[in-house]
Short mmCIF file of C-alpha atoms in Angstrom, two decimals:
data_model
loop_
_atom_site.label_atom_id
_atom_site.label_comp_id
_atom_site.label_asym_id
_atom_site.label_seq_id
_atom_site.Cartn_x
_atom_site.Cartn_y
_atom_site.Cartn_z
CA MET A 1 -29.55 -15.58 -4.80
CA ALA A 2 -33.37 -16.35 -4.57
CA LEU A 3 -33.01 -18.16 -7.76
CA ILE A 4 -30.28 -20.52 -6.54
CA ALA A 5 -32.30 -21.30 -3.40
CA ILE A 6 -35.30 -22.25 -5.48
CA LEU A 7 -33.08 -24.29 -7.84
CA LEU A 8 -31.50 -26.07 -4.83
CA PHE A 9 -34.74 -26.70 -2.91
CA PRO A 10 -36.11 -29.79 -4.84
CA PHE A 11 -32.75 -31.41 -4.54
CA TRP A 12 -32.53 -30.99 -0.84
CA ALA A 13 -36.21 -32.11 -0.44
CA ALA A 14 -35.62 -35.23 -2.53
CA ALA A 15 -32.47 -35.93 -0.58
CA GLY A 16 -34.16 -35.33 2.72
CA SER A 17 -37.00 -37.82 2.10
CA THR A 18 -34.34 -40.51 1.51
CA VAL A 19 -33.02 -40.32 4.95
CA ALA A 20 -35.70 -42.40 6.61
CA ASP A 21 -35.31 -45.53 4.43
CA THR A 22 -31.57 -45.53 4.47
CA SER A 23 -31.37 -47.55 7.64
CA LYS A 24 -32.36 -50.68 5.79
CA ALA A 25 -29.95 -50.04 2.91
CA GLN A 26 -27.08 -49.36 5.07
CA GLY A 27 -27.31 -52.33 7.23
CA HIS A 28 -25.50 -54.67 5.01
CA ASP A 29 -23.01 -51.99 4.17
CA ALA A 30 -21.93 -51.60 7.82
CA ALA A 31 -21.84 -55.27 8.63
CA GLY A 32 -18.78 -55.55 6.57
CA LYS A 33 -16.91 -53.18 8.71
CA LYS A 34 -14.34 -54.86 10.91
CA GLY A 35 -13.00 -52.50 13.80
CA PHE A 36 -12.01 -48.95 13.39
CA ASN A 37 -9.76 -47.95 10.46
CA ALA A 38 -8.24 -44.58 11.07
CA GLY A 39 -6.93 -44.23 7.58
CA ASP A 40 -10.28 -44.85 6.07
CA MET A 41 -12.07 -42.51 8.60
CA ILE A 42 -9.82 -39.72 7.91
CA LEU A 43 -9.95 -40.15 4.11
CA HIS A 44 -13.82 -40.21 4.32
CA HIS A 45 -13.83 -36.88 6.23
CA ILE A 46 -11.52 -35.07 3.88
CA THR A 47 -12.58 -36.20 0.34
CA ASP A 48 -15.62 -35.00 -1.41
CA SER A 49 -18.71 -37.16 -1.45
CA HIS A 50 -22.16 -37.49 -3.12
CA GLU A 51 -23.82 -37.68 0.22
CA TRP A 52 -23.64 -35.43 3.39
CA HIS A 53 -23.05 -37.83 6.36
CA PHE A 54 -23.71 -36.21 9.77
CA PHE A 55 -23.55 -39.22 12.20
CA THR A 56 -24.26 -42.77 12.61
CA ILE A 57 -26.27 -44.46 15.34
CA LYS A 58 -25.63 -48.12 16.02
CA LYS A 59 -28.57 -50.29 16.81
CA LYS A 60 -28.68 -53.14 19.21
CA ASP A 61 -29.20 -55.63 16.26
CA GLY A 62 -25.86 -54.50 14.89
CA SER A 63 -27.42 -52.48 12.06
CA GLU A 64 -26.47 -48.94 11.69
CA TRP A 65 -28.57 -45.72 11.00
CA HIS A 66 -26.85 -43.07 9.17
CA ALA A 67 -28.19 -39.56 9.37
CA LYS A 68 -27.19 -38.29 5.91
CA LEU A 69 -28.48 -36.36 2.92
CA TYR A 70 -28.03 -37.74 -0.61
CA LEU A 71 -27.09 -35.11 -2.91
CA PRO A 72 -27.97 -34.65 -6.62
CA VAL A 73 -25.94 -36.26 -9.27
CA ILE A 74 -25.35 -34.45 -12.46
CA LEU A 75 -23.45 -36.43 -15.03
CA TYR A 76 -22.53 -35.67 -18.68
CA THR A 77 -21.40 -38.27 -21.16
CA PRO A 78 -20.33 -37.05 -24.47
CA GLY A 79 -22.85 -38.21 -27.16
CA GLU A 80 -25.19 -39.35 -24.62
CA GLY A 81 -26.19 -36.08 -22.92
CA TRP A 82 -26.94 -35.13 -19.31
CA SER A 83 -28.23 -37.55 -16.64
CA PHE A 84 -29.78 -36.02 -13.50
CA PHE A 85 -30.74 -38.12 -10.51
CA SER A 86 -30.39 -38.42 -6.66
CA TYR A 87 -27.32 -40.30 -5.45
CA HIS A 88 -29.92 -42.46 -3.53
CA LYS A 89 -30.86 -44.15 -6.73
CA LEU A 90 -27.27 -45.54 -7.16
CA HIS A 91 -27.35 -46.69 -3.52
CA GLU A 92 -30.78 -48.31 -3.90
CA TYR A 93 -30.40 -49.97 -7.46
CA GLY A 94 -26.67 -50.49 -7.70
CA SER A 95 -26.83 -49.09 -11.14
CA TYR A 96 -28.93 -46.40 -12.77
CA LYS A 97 -29.28 -44.82 -16.15
CA GLY A 98 -25.95 -46.51 -17.14
CA TYR A 99 -24.10 -45.58 -14.22
CA GLN A 100 -22.95 -47.53 -11.20
CA LEU A 101 -20.79 -47.57 -8.21
CA ASP A 102 -17.39 -49.25 -8.11
CA ASP A 103 -16.16 -50.85 -4.86
CA GLN A 104 -14.64 -47.55 -3.59
CA HIS A 105 -18.21 -45.95 -4.00
CA HIS A 106 -17.14 -43.90 -7.07
CA ILE A 107 -19.46 -43.28 -9.95
CA VAL A 108 -18.34 -45.15 -13.07
CA ARG A 109 -20.25 -45.99 -16.10
CA SER A 110 -21.34 -49.37 -16.83
CA ASP A 111 -19.81 -49.38 -20.21
CA GLY A 112 -16.67 -47.94 -19.00
CA LYS A 113 -17.16 -44.76 -21.33
CA LYS A 114 -15.52 -41.31 -20.36
CA PHE A 115 -17.90 -38.93 -18.63
CA PHE A 116 -17.88 -35.74 -16.72
CA ASP A 117 -19.33 -35.32 -13.12
CA PHE A 118 -20.89 -31.96 -12.41
CA SER A 119 -22.71 -33.35 -9.26
CA LEU A 120 -23.80 -30.99 -6.49
CA THR A 121 -21.40 -32.78 -4.18
CA LYS A 122 -21.01 -32.09 -0.41
CA ASN A 123 -18.37 -29.51 -1.18
CA VAL A 124 -20.49 -27.88 -3.71
CA ALA A 125 -23.33 -27.78 -1.34
CA GLN A 126 -21.29 -26.16 1.12
CA LEU A 127 -20.01 -23.62 -1.44
CA LEU A 128 -23.54 -22.78 -2.33
CA LEU A 129 -24.35 -22.46 1.50
CA SER A 130 -21.25 -20.08 1.90
CA LEU A 131 -22.53 -18.15 -1.26
CA VAL A 132 -25.93 -17.68 0.46
CA LEU A 133 -24.25 -16.66 3.89
CA MET A 134 -21.83 -14.25 2.19
CA VAL A 135 -24.53 -12.58 0.16
CA ILE A 136 -26.70 -12.20 2.96
CA LEU A 137 -23.98 -10.94 5.30
CA PHE A 138 -22.32 -8.58 3.09
CA VAL A 139 -25.34 -7.16 1.07
CA SER A 140 -26.94 -6.40 4.50
CA VAL A 141 -23.87 -4.44 5.57
CA GLY A 142 -23.54 -2.79 2.03
CA ARG A 143 -27.20 -1.64 2.25
CA ARG A 144 -26.56 -0.28 5.69
CA TYR A 145 -23.77 1.90 4.17
CA GLN A 146 -26.27 3.01 1.63
CA HIS A 147 -28.85 4.04 4.18
CA ARG A 148 -26.60 5.53 6.87
CA GLY A 149 -24.15 7.09 4.47
CA THR A 150 -21.04 8.44 6.20
CA ALA A 151 -22.60 8.10 9.74
CA ALA A 152 -20.38 6.03 12.20
CA PRO A 153 -20.50 2.36 11.56
CA ARG A 154 -22.61 0.02 13.82
CA GLY A 155 -22.90 -3.59 14.70
CA LEU A 156 -21.79 -5.85 11.83
CA GLN A 157 -20.55 -2.97 9.97
CA ASN A 158 -17.65 -2.43 12.39
CA ALA A 159 -16.41 -6.07 11.95
CA VAL A 160 -16.60 -5.95 8.06
CA GLU A 161 -15.25 -2.43 7.89
CA VAL A 162 -12.05 -3.22 9.73
CA VAL A 163 -11.27 -5.98 7.40
CA VAL A 164 -12.19 -3.90 4.15
CA VAL A 165 -10.22 -0.99 5.20
CA PHE A 166 -7.21 -3.40 6.16
CA ILE A 167 -7.37 -5.08 2.68
CA ARG A 168 -7.66 -1.64 1.04
CA ASP A 169 -4.93 0.25 2.88
CA GLN A 170 -2.45 -2.59 3.62
CA VAL A 171 -2.90 -4.87 0.58
CA ALA A 172 -4.42 -3.27 -2.43
CA ARG A 173 -3.13 0.37 -2.24
CA PRO A 174 0.66 -0.27 -1.30
CA LEU A 175 0.96 -3.08 -3.87
CA LEU A 176 -1.22 -2.02 -6.76
CA GLY A 177 -1.27 1.84 -6.44
CA HIS A 178 -3.56 3.49 -8.92
CA ARG A 179 -4.91 0.15 -10.16
CA ALA A 180 -6.18 -0.82 -6.56
CA ASP A 181 -9.56 0.28 -6.92
CA TYR A 182 -10.09 -1.99 -10.04
CA TYR A 183 -8.65 -5.11 -8.21
CA LEU A 184 -10.09 -4.31 -4.83
CA PRO A 185 -13.71 -5.96 -5.32
CA TYR A 186 -11.84 -9.24 -6.38
CA LEU A 187 -9.14 -9.15 -3.47
CA LEU A 188 -12.01 -8.49 -0.92
CA THR A 189 -14.15 -11.36 -2.28
CA LEU A 190 -11.29 -13.54 -2.40
CA PHE A 191 -10.43 -12.80 1.24
CA PHE A 192 -13.74 -13.36 2.53
CA PHE A 193 -14.54 -16.21 0.39
CA ILE A 194 -11.52 -18.14 1.65
CA TRP A 195 -11.86 -17.02 5.33
CA ILE A 196 -15.61 -17.82 5.70
CA ASN A 197 -15.01 -21.17 3.80
CA ASN A 198 -12.20 -21.98 6.18
CA LEU A 199 -14.23 -21.18 9.21
CA LEU A 200 -17.19 -23.32 7.69
CA GLY A 201 -14.70 -26.06 7.19
CA LEU A 202 -13.83 -26.01 10.92
CA ILE A 203 -17.59 -26.92 11.80
CA PRO A 204 -17.88 -30.58 12.59
CA GLY A 205 -19.80 -32.40 9.98
CA ALA A 206 -19.07 -29.62 7.39
CA ALA A 207 -17.04 -30.10 4.27
CA ASN A 208 -13.48 -28.73 4.29
CA VAL A 209 -13.89 -26.80 1.09
CA THR A 210 -10.68 -24.98 0.98
CA GLY A 211 -8.91 -27.93 2.02
CA ASN A 212 -9.83 -29.44 -1.56
CA ILE A 213 -7.49 -28.95 -4.24
CA SER A 214 -10.19 -28.39 -6.91
CA VAL A 215 -11.26 -25.37 -5.00
CA THR A 216 -7.80 -23.78 -4.38
CA ALA A 217 -6.85 -24.55 -7.94
CA THR A 218 -9.85 -22.68 -9.25
CA LEU A 219 -9.06 -19.60 -7.08
CA ALA A 220 -5.33 -19.62 -7.98
CA LEU A 221 -6.47 -19.97 -11.73
CA LEU A 222 -8.49 -16.84 -11.28
CA THR A 223 -5.44 -14.99 -9.75
CA PHE A 224 -3.45 -16.48 -12.80
CA ILE A 225 -6.04 -15.15 -15.22
CA LEU A 226 -5.80 -11.69 -13.68
CA MET A 227 -2.06 -11.83 -13.56
CA MET A 228 -1.90 -12.73 -17.32
CA ALA A 229 -4.66 -10.27 -18.24
CA GLY A 230 -2.93 -7.37 -16.44
CA SER A 231 0.49 -8.13 -17.58
CA LYS A 232 2.27 -5.45 -19.38
CA ARG A 233 5.17 -5.56 -21.94
CA ASP A 234 7.87 -4.72 -19.27
CA PHE A 235 7.04 -7.99 -17.45
CA TRP A 236 7.53 -10.12 -20.46
CA LEU A 237 10.68 -8.25 -21.66
CA HIS A 238 12.20 -8.32 -18.30
CA MET A 239 11.63 -12.08 -18.03
CA LEU A 240 12.28 -13.36 -21.79
CA ALA A 241 15.02 -10.83 -22.69
CA PRO A 242 16.62 -9.77 -19.34
CA PRO A 243 18.96 -6.81 -19.90
CA GLY A 244 22.72 -7.08 -19.01
CA VAL A 245 22.66 -10.94 -18.88
CA PRO A 246 25.27 -12.86 -20.99
CA ALA A 247 23.91 -14.75 -23.94
CA GLY A 248 25.22 -18.12 -22.73
CA VAL A 249 23.13 -17.98 -19.49
CA LEU A 250 19.93 -16.91 -21.29
CA PRO A 251 18.91 -20.56 -22.17
CA ILE A 252 18.97 -21.56 -18.61
CA LEU A 253 17.68 -18.34 -17.05
CA VAL A 254 14.74 -17.65 -19.18
CA PRO A 255 12.98 -21.10 -18.63
CA ILE A 256 13.58 -20.76 -14.97
CA GLU A 257 12.40 -17.17 -14.89
CA PHE A 258 9.38 -18.30 -16.88
CA LEU A 259 8.50 -21.34 -14.68
CA SER A 260 8.96 -19.35 -11.47
CA ASN A 261 6.98 -16.08 -12.49
CA VAL A 262 4.22 -17.62 -14.65
CA VAL A 263 3.81 -21.28 -13.50
CA LEU A 264 5.07 -21.62 -9.85
CA LYS A 265 3.67 -18.49 -8.19
CA PRO A 266 -0.12 -19.41 -8.90
CA PHE A 267 0.88 -23.09 -8.32
CA ALA A 268 2.26 -22.15 -4.81
CA LEU A 269 -0.82 -20.24 -4.04
CA LEU A 270 -3.21 -23.41 -4.63
CA ILE A 271 -0.83 -25.79 -2.82
CA ARG A 272 -0.34 -23.52 0.16
CA LEU A 273 -3.96 -23.08 0.97
CA PHE A 274 -4.91 -26.62 0.13
CA ALA A 275 -1.97 -28.06 2.29
CA ASN A 276 -2.53 -25.66 5.19
CA MET A 277 -6.23 -26.40 5.52
CA LEU A 278 -5.82 -30.04 4.83
CA ALA A 279 -3.07 -30.34 7.42
CA GLY A 280 -5.08 -28.91 10.14
CA HIS A 281 -8.01 -31.38 9.54
CA LEU A 282 -5.66 -34.31 9.31
CA ILE A 283 -4.07 -33.46 12.80
CA ILE A 284 -7.46 -32.96 14.41
CA LEU A 285 -8.76 -36.16 12.87
CA SER A 286 -5.66 -37.97 13.74
CA PHE A 287 -6.00 -37.01 17.35
CA MET A 288 -9.61 -38.11 17.30
CA SER A 289 -8.62 -41.51 15.86
CA ILE A 290 -6.03 -41.97 18.54
CA ILE A 291 -8.90 -42.19 21.08
CA PHE A 292 -10.78 -44.94 18.96
CA LEU A 293 -7.44 -46.89 18.36
CA PHE A 294 -6.45 -46.80 22.17
CA ALA A 295 -10.02 -47.65 23.17
CA ALA A 296 -10.02 -50.48 20.94
CA MET A 297 -7.19 -51.99 22.98
CA SER A 298 -8.55 -51.23 26.45
CA LEU A 299 -11.08 -48.89 28.11
CA ALA A 300 -8.57 -47.18 30.33
CA ALA A 301 -6.21 -46.70 27.44
CA GLY A 302 -9.06 -44.98 25.65
CA ILE A 303 -9.96 -42.73 28.58
CA GLY A 304 -6.33 -41.73 29.06
CA ALA A 305 -5.82 -41.12 25.35
CA SER A 306 -8.98 -39.07 25.08
CA ILE A 307 -7.77 -36.61 27.68
CA PHE A 308 -4.51 -36.07 25.78
CA SER A 309 -6.30 -36.00 22.40
CA VAL A 310 -9.02 -33.67 23.26
CA ALA A 311 -6.47 -31.09 24.84
CA PHE A 312 -4.38 -31.20 21.82
CA SER A 313 -7.46 -31.06 19.36
CA VAL A 314 -8.63 -28.07 21.17
CA PHE A 315 -5.18 -26.48 20.91
CA VAL A 316 -5.03 -27.24 17.17
CA TYR A 317 -8.60 -26.15 16.70
CA LEU A 318 -7.67 -22.55 18.15
CA LEU A 319 -4.62 -22.63 15.95
CA GLU A 320 -6.75 -23.44 12.97
CA LEU A 321 -9.04 -20.42 13.82
CA LEU A 322 -5.73 -18.18 13.41
CA VAL A 323 -4.55 -20.25 10.35
CA ALA A 324 -8.04 -19.65 8.64
CA VAL A 325 -7.68 -15.93 8.65
CA LEU A 326 -3.94 -16.08 8.14
CA GLN A 327 -4.12 -18.28 5.04
CA ALA A 328 -6.91 -16.15 3.57
CA TYR A 329 -4.69 -13.05 4.07
CA ILE A 330 -1.70 -14.75 2.59
CA PHE A 331 -3.60 -15.88 -0.52
CA THR A 332 -5.09 -12.26 -0.85
CA ILE A 333 -1.65 -10.39 -0.39
CA LEU A 334 0.04 -12.78 -2.67
CA SER A 335 -2.53 -12.55 -5.48
CA ALA A 336 -2.25 -8.75 -5.15
CA LEU A 337 1.57 -9.06 -5.21
CA PHE A 338 1.67 -11.34 -8.32
CA ILE A 339 -0.89 -9.02 -10.19
CA SER A 340 1.33 -5.93 -9.41
CA GLU A 341 4.41 -7.72 -10.45
CA THR A 342 3.06 -8.57 -13.93
CA GLY A 343 1.36 -5.35 -14.44
CA ALA A 344 4.26 -3.09 -13.39
CA THR A 345 5.70 -0.73 -16.09
CA HIS A 346 9.04 -0.13 -14.72
CA SER A 347 10.33 3.34 -15.43
CA HIS A 348 6.82 4.65 -14.94
CA ASP A 349 5.31 2.69 -12.05
CA HIS A 350 8.10 3.50 -9.57
CA ALA A 351 7.49 7.24 -10.12
CA THR A 352 3.79 6.87 -9.44
CA ALA A 353 4.23 4.68 -6.48
CA GLU A 354 6.65 7.18 -5.14
CA THR A 355 4.33 10.16 -5.51
CA LYS A 356 1.65 8.20 -3.88
CA HIS A 357 3.55 7.62 -0.60
CA MET B 1 -4.30 -40.28 -5.57
CA GLU B 2 -7.88 -38.78 -5.51
CA LEU B 3 -6.84 -36.28 -2.96
CA LEU B 4 -4.40 -34.35 -5.19
CA GLN B 5 -6.50 -34.51 -8.40
CA PRO B 6 -8.63 -31.57 -9.23
CA GLY B 7 -12.02 -32.59 -10.22
CA LEU B 8 -13.62 -30.87 -13.13
CA GLY B 9 -16.99 -30.70 -11.66
CA LEU B 10 -15.97 -29.15 -8.33
CA MET B 11 -13.73 -26.68 -10.25
CA PHE B 12 -16.68 -25.72 -12.41
CA TRP B 13 -19.00 -25.24 -9.39
CA THR B 14 -16.18 -23.38 -7.51
CA LEU B 15 -15.87 -20.99 -10.48
CA ILE B 16 -19.70 -20.33 -10.66
CA VAL B 17 -20.07 -19.82 -6.89
CA PHE B 18 -17.07 -17.61 -6.76
CA LEU B 19 -17.92 -15.47 -9.75
CA THR B 20 -21.50 -15.17 -8.60
CA VAL B 21 -20.33 -14.01 -5.19
CA LEU B 22 -17.85 -11.57 -6.85
CA TYR B 23 -20.62 -10.09 -8.98
CA ILE B 24 -23.14 -9.63 -6.33
CA LEU B 25 -20.80 -8.55 -3.77
CA ARG B 26 -19.10 -6.00 -6.07
CA ARG B 27 -22.51 -4.52 -7.06
CA PHE B 28 -24.32 -4.68 -3.77
CA ALA B 29 -21.40 -4.66 -1.03
CA TRP B 30 -18.06 -3.63 -2.05
CA ARG B 31 -18.92 -0.56 -4.17
CA PRO B 32 -21.44 1.03 -1.56
CA ILE B 33 -19.04 0.17 1.33
CA LEU B 34 -15.95 1.57 -0.51
CA ASN B 35 -17.90 4.60 -1.52
CA ALA B 36 -19.17 5.36 1.82
CA LEU B 37 -15.65 5.05 3.33
CA ASP B 38 -14.23 7.29 0.77
CA GLN B 39 -17.11 9.78 1.66
CA ARG B 40 -16.63 9.31 5.10
CA GLU B 41 -12.80 9.85 4.82
CA SER B 42 -13.30 13.07 2.88
CA ALA B 43 -15.94 14.25 5.40
CA ILE B 44 -13.71 13.56 8.24
CA ASP B 45 -10.79 15.35 6.22
CA GLN B 46 -13.10 18.52 5.61
CA ALA B 47 -14.24 18.48 9.28
CA LEU B 48 -10.55 18.58 10.58
CA LYS B 49 -9.79 21.21 8.18
CA ALA B 50 -12.80 23.20 9.08
CA ALA B 51 -12.03 22.79 12.78
CA GLU B 52 -8.42 24.00 12.07
CA ARG B 53 -9.64 26.98 10.20
CA THR B 54 -12.19 27.79 12.91
CA ARG B 55 -9.29 27.56 15.50
CA GLN B 56 -7.13 29.71 13.33
CA GLU B 57 -10.05 32.31 13.04
CA MET B 58 -10.62 32.06 16.88
CA ALA B 59 -6.88 32.79 17.44
CA ASN B 60 -6.98 35.73 15.03
CA LEU B 61 -10.27 37.07 16.80
CA LYS B 62 -8.51 36.67 20.07
CA SER B 63 -5.36 38.54 18.80
CA GLU B 64 -7.58 41.30 17.45
CA HIS B 65 -9.49 41.49 20.64
CA GLU B 66 -6.34 41.65 22.54
CA ALA B 67 -5.10 44.54 20.19
CA LEU B 68 -8.24 46.39 20.62
CA LEU B 69 -7.94 46.05 24.42
CA GLN B 70 -4.33 47.30 24.24
CA GLN B 71 -5.26 50.16 22.14
CA ALA B 72 -8.18 51.09 24.51
CA ARG B 73 -5.95 51.00 27.30
CA GLN B 74 -3.55 53.27 25.62
CA GLU B 75 -6.23 55.61 24.71
CA ARG B 76 -7.50 55.75 28.20
CA ILE B 77 -3.84 56.56 29.38
CA ALA B 78 -3.67 59.21 26.75
CA ILE B 79 -7.11 60.62 27.50
CA LEU B 80 -6.20 60.71 31.22
CA GLY B 81 -2.83 62.48 30.45
CA GLU B 82 -4.67 64.97 28.41
CA ALA B 83 -7.24 65.49 31.06
CA ASN B 84 -4.60 66.11 33.72
CA ARG B 85 -2.70 68.68 31.51
CA ALA B 86 -6.02 70.42 30.79
CA LYS B 87 -6.70 70.49 34.50
CA GLU B 88 -3.19 71.87 35.49
CA ARG B 89 -3.51 74.38 32.63
CA ILE B 90 -7.07 75.59 33.68
CA ILE B 91 -5.91 75.97 37.34
CA ALA B 92 -2.59 77.74 36.11
CA GLU B 93 -4.85 80.02 34.07
CA ALA B 94 -7.33 80.61 36.78
CA ARG B 95 -4.42 81.42 38.99
CA GLU B 96 -3.05 83.78 36.60
CA LYS B 97 -6.27 85.58 35.90
CA ALA B 98 -7.03 85.78 39.63
CA ALA B 99 -3.59 87.40 40.30
CA ALA B 100 -4.18 89.71 37.39
CA GLU B 101 -7.49 90.60 38.71
CA ALA B 102 -6.24 91.15 42.16
CA ALA B 103 -3.57 93.39 40.73
CA ARG B 104 -6.09 95.32 38.77
CA LEU B 105 -8.19 95.66 41.78
CA MET B 106 -5.36 96.96 43.79
CA GLU B 107 -4.32 99.35 41.08
CA GLU B 108 -7.94 100.59 40.87
CA ALA B 109 -8.15 101.16 44.59
CA ARG B 110 -4.86 102.95 44.62
CA ARG B 111 -5.97 105.14 41.81
CA ASP B 112 -9.28 105.69 43.41
CA ILE B 113 -7.45 106.83 46.63
CA GLU B 114 -5.28 109.03 44.68
CA ASN B 115 -8.17 110.47 43.03
CA ARG B 116 -9.97 111.01 46.24
CA LYS B 117 -6.78 112.54 47.63
CA MET B 118 -6.62 114.88 44.80
CA GLU B 119 -10.21 115.72 45.15
CA ALA B 120 -9.63 116.43 48.84
CA LEU B 121 -6.73 118.58 47.98
CA VAL B 122 -8.54 120.48 45.35
CA ASP B 123 -11.43 120.87 47.70
CA LEU B 124 -9.03 122.11 50.50
CA LYS B 125 -7.45 124.61 48.03
CA ASN B 126 -10.95 125.92 47.06
CA GLN B 127 -11.83 126.11 50.69
CA ILE B 128 -8.68 128.08 51.40
CA GLY B 129 -9.28 130.01 48.44
CA ASN B 130 -12.64 130.92 49.44
CA MET B 131 -11.40 131.69 53.05
CA VAL B 132 -8.74 133.88 51.32
CA VAL B 133 -11.48 135.56 49.39
CA ASP B 134 -13.52 135.94 52.54
CA VAL B 135 -10.66 137.35 54.54
CA ALA B 136 -9.81 139.43 51.61
CA GLU B 137 -13.50 140.58 51.52
CA GLN B 138 -13.42 141.38 55.29
CA VAL B 139 -10.18 143.29 54.86
CA LEU B 140 -11.49 144.97 51.89
CA ARG B 141 -14.52 145.95 53.85
CA HIS B 142 -12.46 146.94 56.75
CA GLN B 143 -9.70 148.81 54.93
CA LEU B 144 -10.83 151.98 53.40
CA ALA B 145 -10.33 153.61 56.82
CA ASN B 146 -6.80 153.27 57.20
CA ARG B 147 -4.14 152.77 54.48
CA GLN B 148 -1.46 151.87 56.73
CA GLU B 149 -3.39 149.39 58.45
CA GLN B 150 -4.51 148.13 55.06
CA GLU B 151 -0.98 147.57 54.01
CA GLU B 152 -0.27 145.95 57.31
CA LEU B 153 -2.98 143.45 56.96
CA ILE B 154 -1.95 142.66 53.54
CA ARG B 155 1.53 141.93 54.60
CA LYS B 156 0.30 139.80 57.50
CA LEU B 157 -2.10 138.00 55.29
CA THR B 158 0.48 137.39 52.80
CA ALA B 159 2.88 136.24 55.33
CA ASP B 160 0.24 133.83 56.48
CA LEU B 161 -0.23 132.46 53.05
CA THR B 162 3.22 131.93 52.47
CA ARG B 163 3.65 130.03 55.75
CA ASN B 164 0.69 127.96 54.56
#
């Protein structure tokens, strides 16, 4: 943890120092803007970015001052190696070390070559923040268990314990039986990782990490790997050579079974979390946009719309708090379910499952 | 559309972050927490079992206690009964002994009286004898003068004797 903090520090410091002189650089950028574009605003908020933008102050002379952090850019072009610089450089010079920004502010190579972007973007920065937060939170709770042993839980221990016991007794043990202890650390980490990132995403100005398809795809990929790693012969036999099915149906049934069991299940996981978290943000941002769209028409309409918009936003926000924990739970329980399905040995597992109950 | 395309860089960093969190939390959080929970659960289980055992023991002790009390009560009744019977026996015996003693005393008294009477009779007879001897002496002293008178006297005396 400390290592990561030390590694990150120079970037943050470097990024921070660029804040002051962005005012000049941003002036011409904002001047081109005409009115309020809801689509752009929403897209800007939900997509990943190489800078962390907090707010903008409009000055009297029409120029804007953006409170934002430029994040480190890490690029790799096969054959040319790694490039490593602050996003500020691209902003200031237009092109830097063979890379430049296109008209949509995406990084491209000046010579059009293919390259890979491993930058510490806004989402990555927030993931690292969530890492630090989770480690501090749970390691301190873990240490307390080590010191206090079997004594009654206190403070934060209570909050964590309820969830840990819930995941263990309601998710892992009923679904995974005797394999529960092996998968429990993964399921607990998964649940808290999603939940905490969902909640962090609700903070205004923060990145919506779990509403990003790359993040949910990675988590689904991990579940997929565990599904495949723990799969037993029975699972494949039942799927690829189902007993008691007429031979004529097999060419239709087997691909469908294969698709639904191996491909669609983890895919549904990644889409469900991504879509849910994205949708909540879209709705809130849309309500916010309504205020500005109406305000552009007239002041009274803006005020009227704001009452309606704020009320609905608060409602959706509260709903999102529920969705945050609900989606974390759904992702976790479905992961456990899918892992248990591929790892079930039929004649044997039912017997052990029954003796357990 | 950018929104729906997973980016390699972000996936890479997500993987790194998630696996780091998984590793650290597994080692420093989940393992101690789950172990402590297991320990606490077994401790609670044992405590409950111990409480149940103690309760059972208490119940046993109580019933033992009750049995002892019952036994003591019965023994008391038995002892009291025994004492009562002994008392009655002793009283009866005493009464019998007293009656026997009284009878014996009466008997003795009667025998005493009898004896005294006999003694008195013997004494009387002796005295009479002596008186007879005295009379006879006087007669004897008196007689020698007159044979007739002598015989007369004897006859008279004899008549007296027989009258007695």
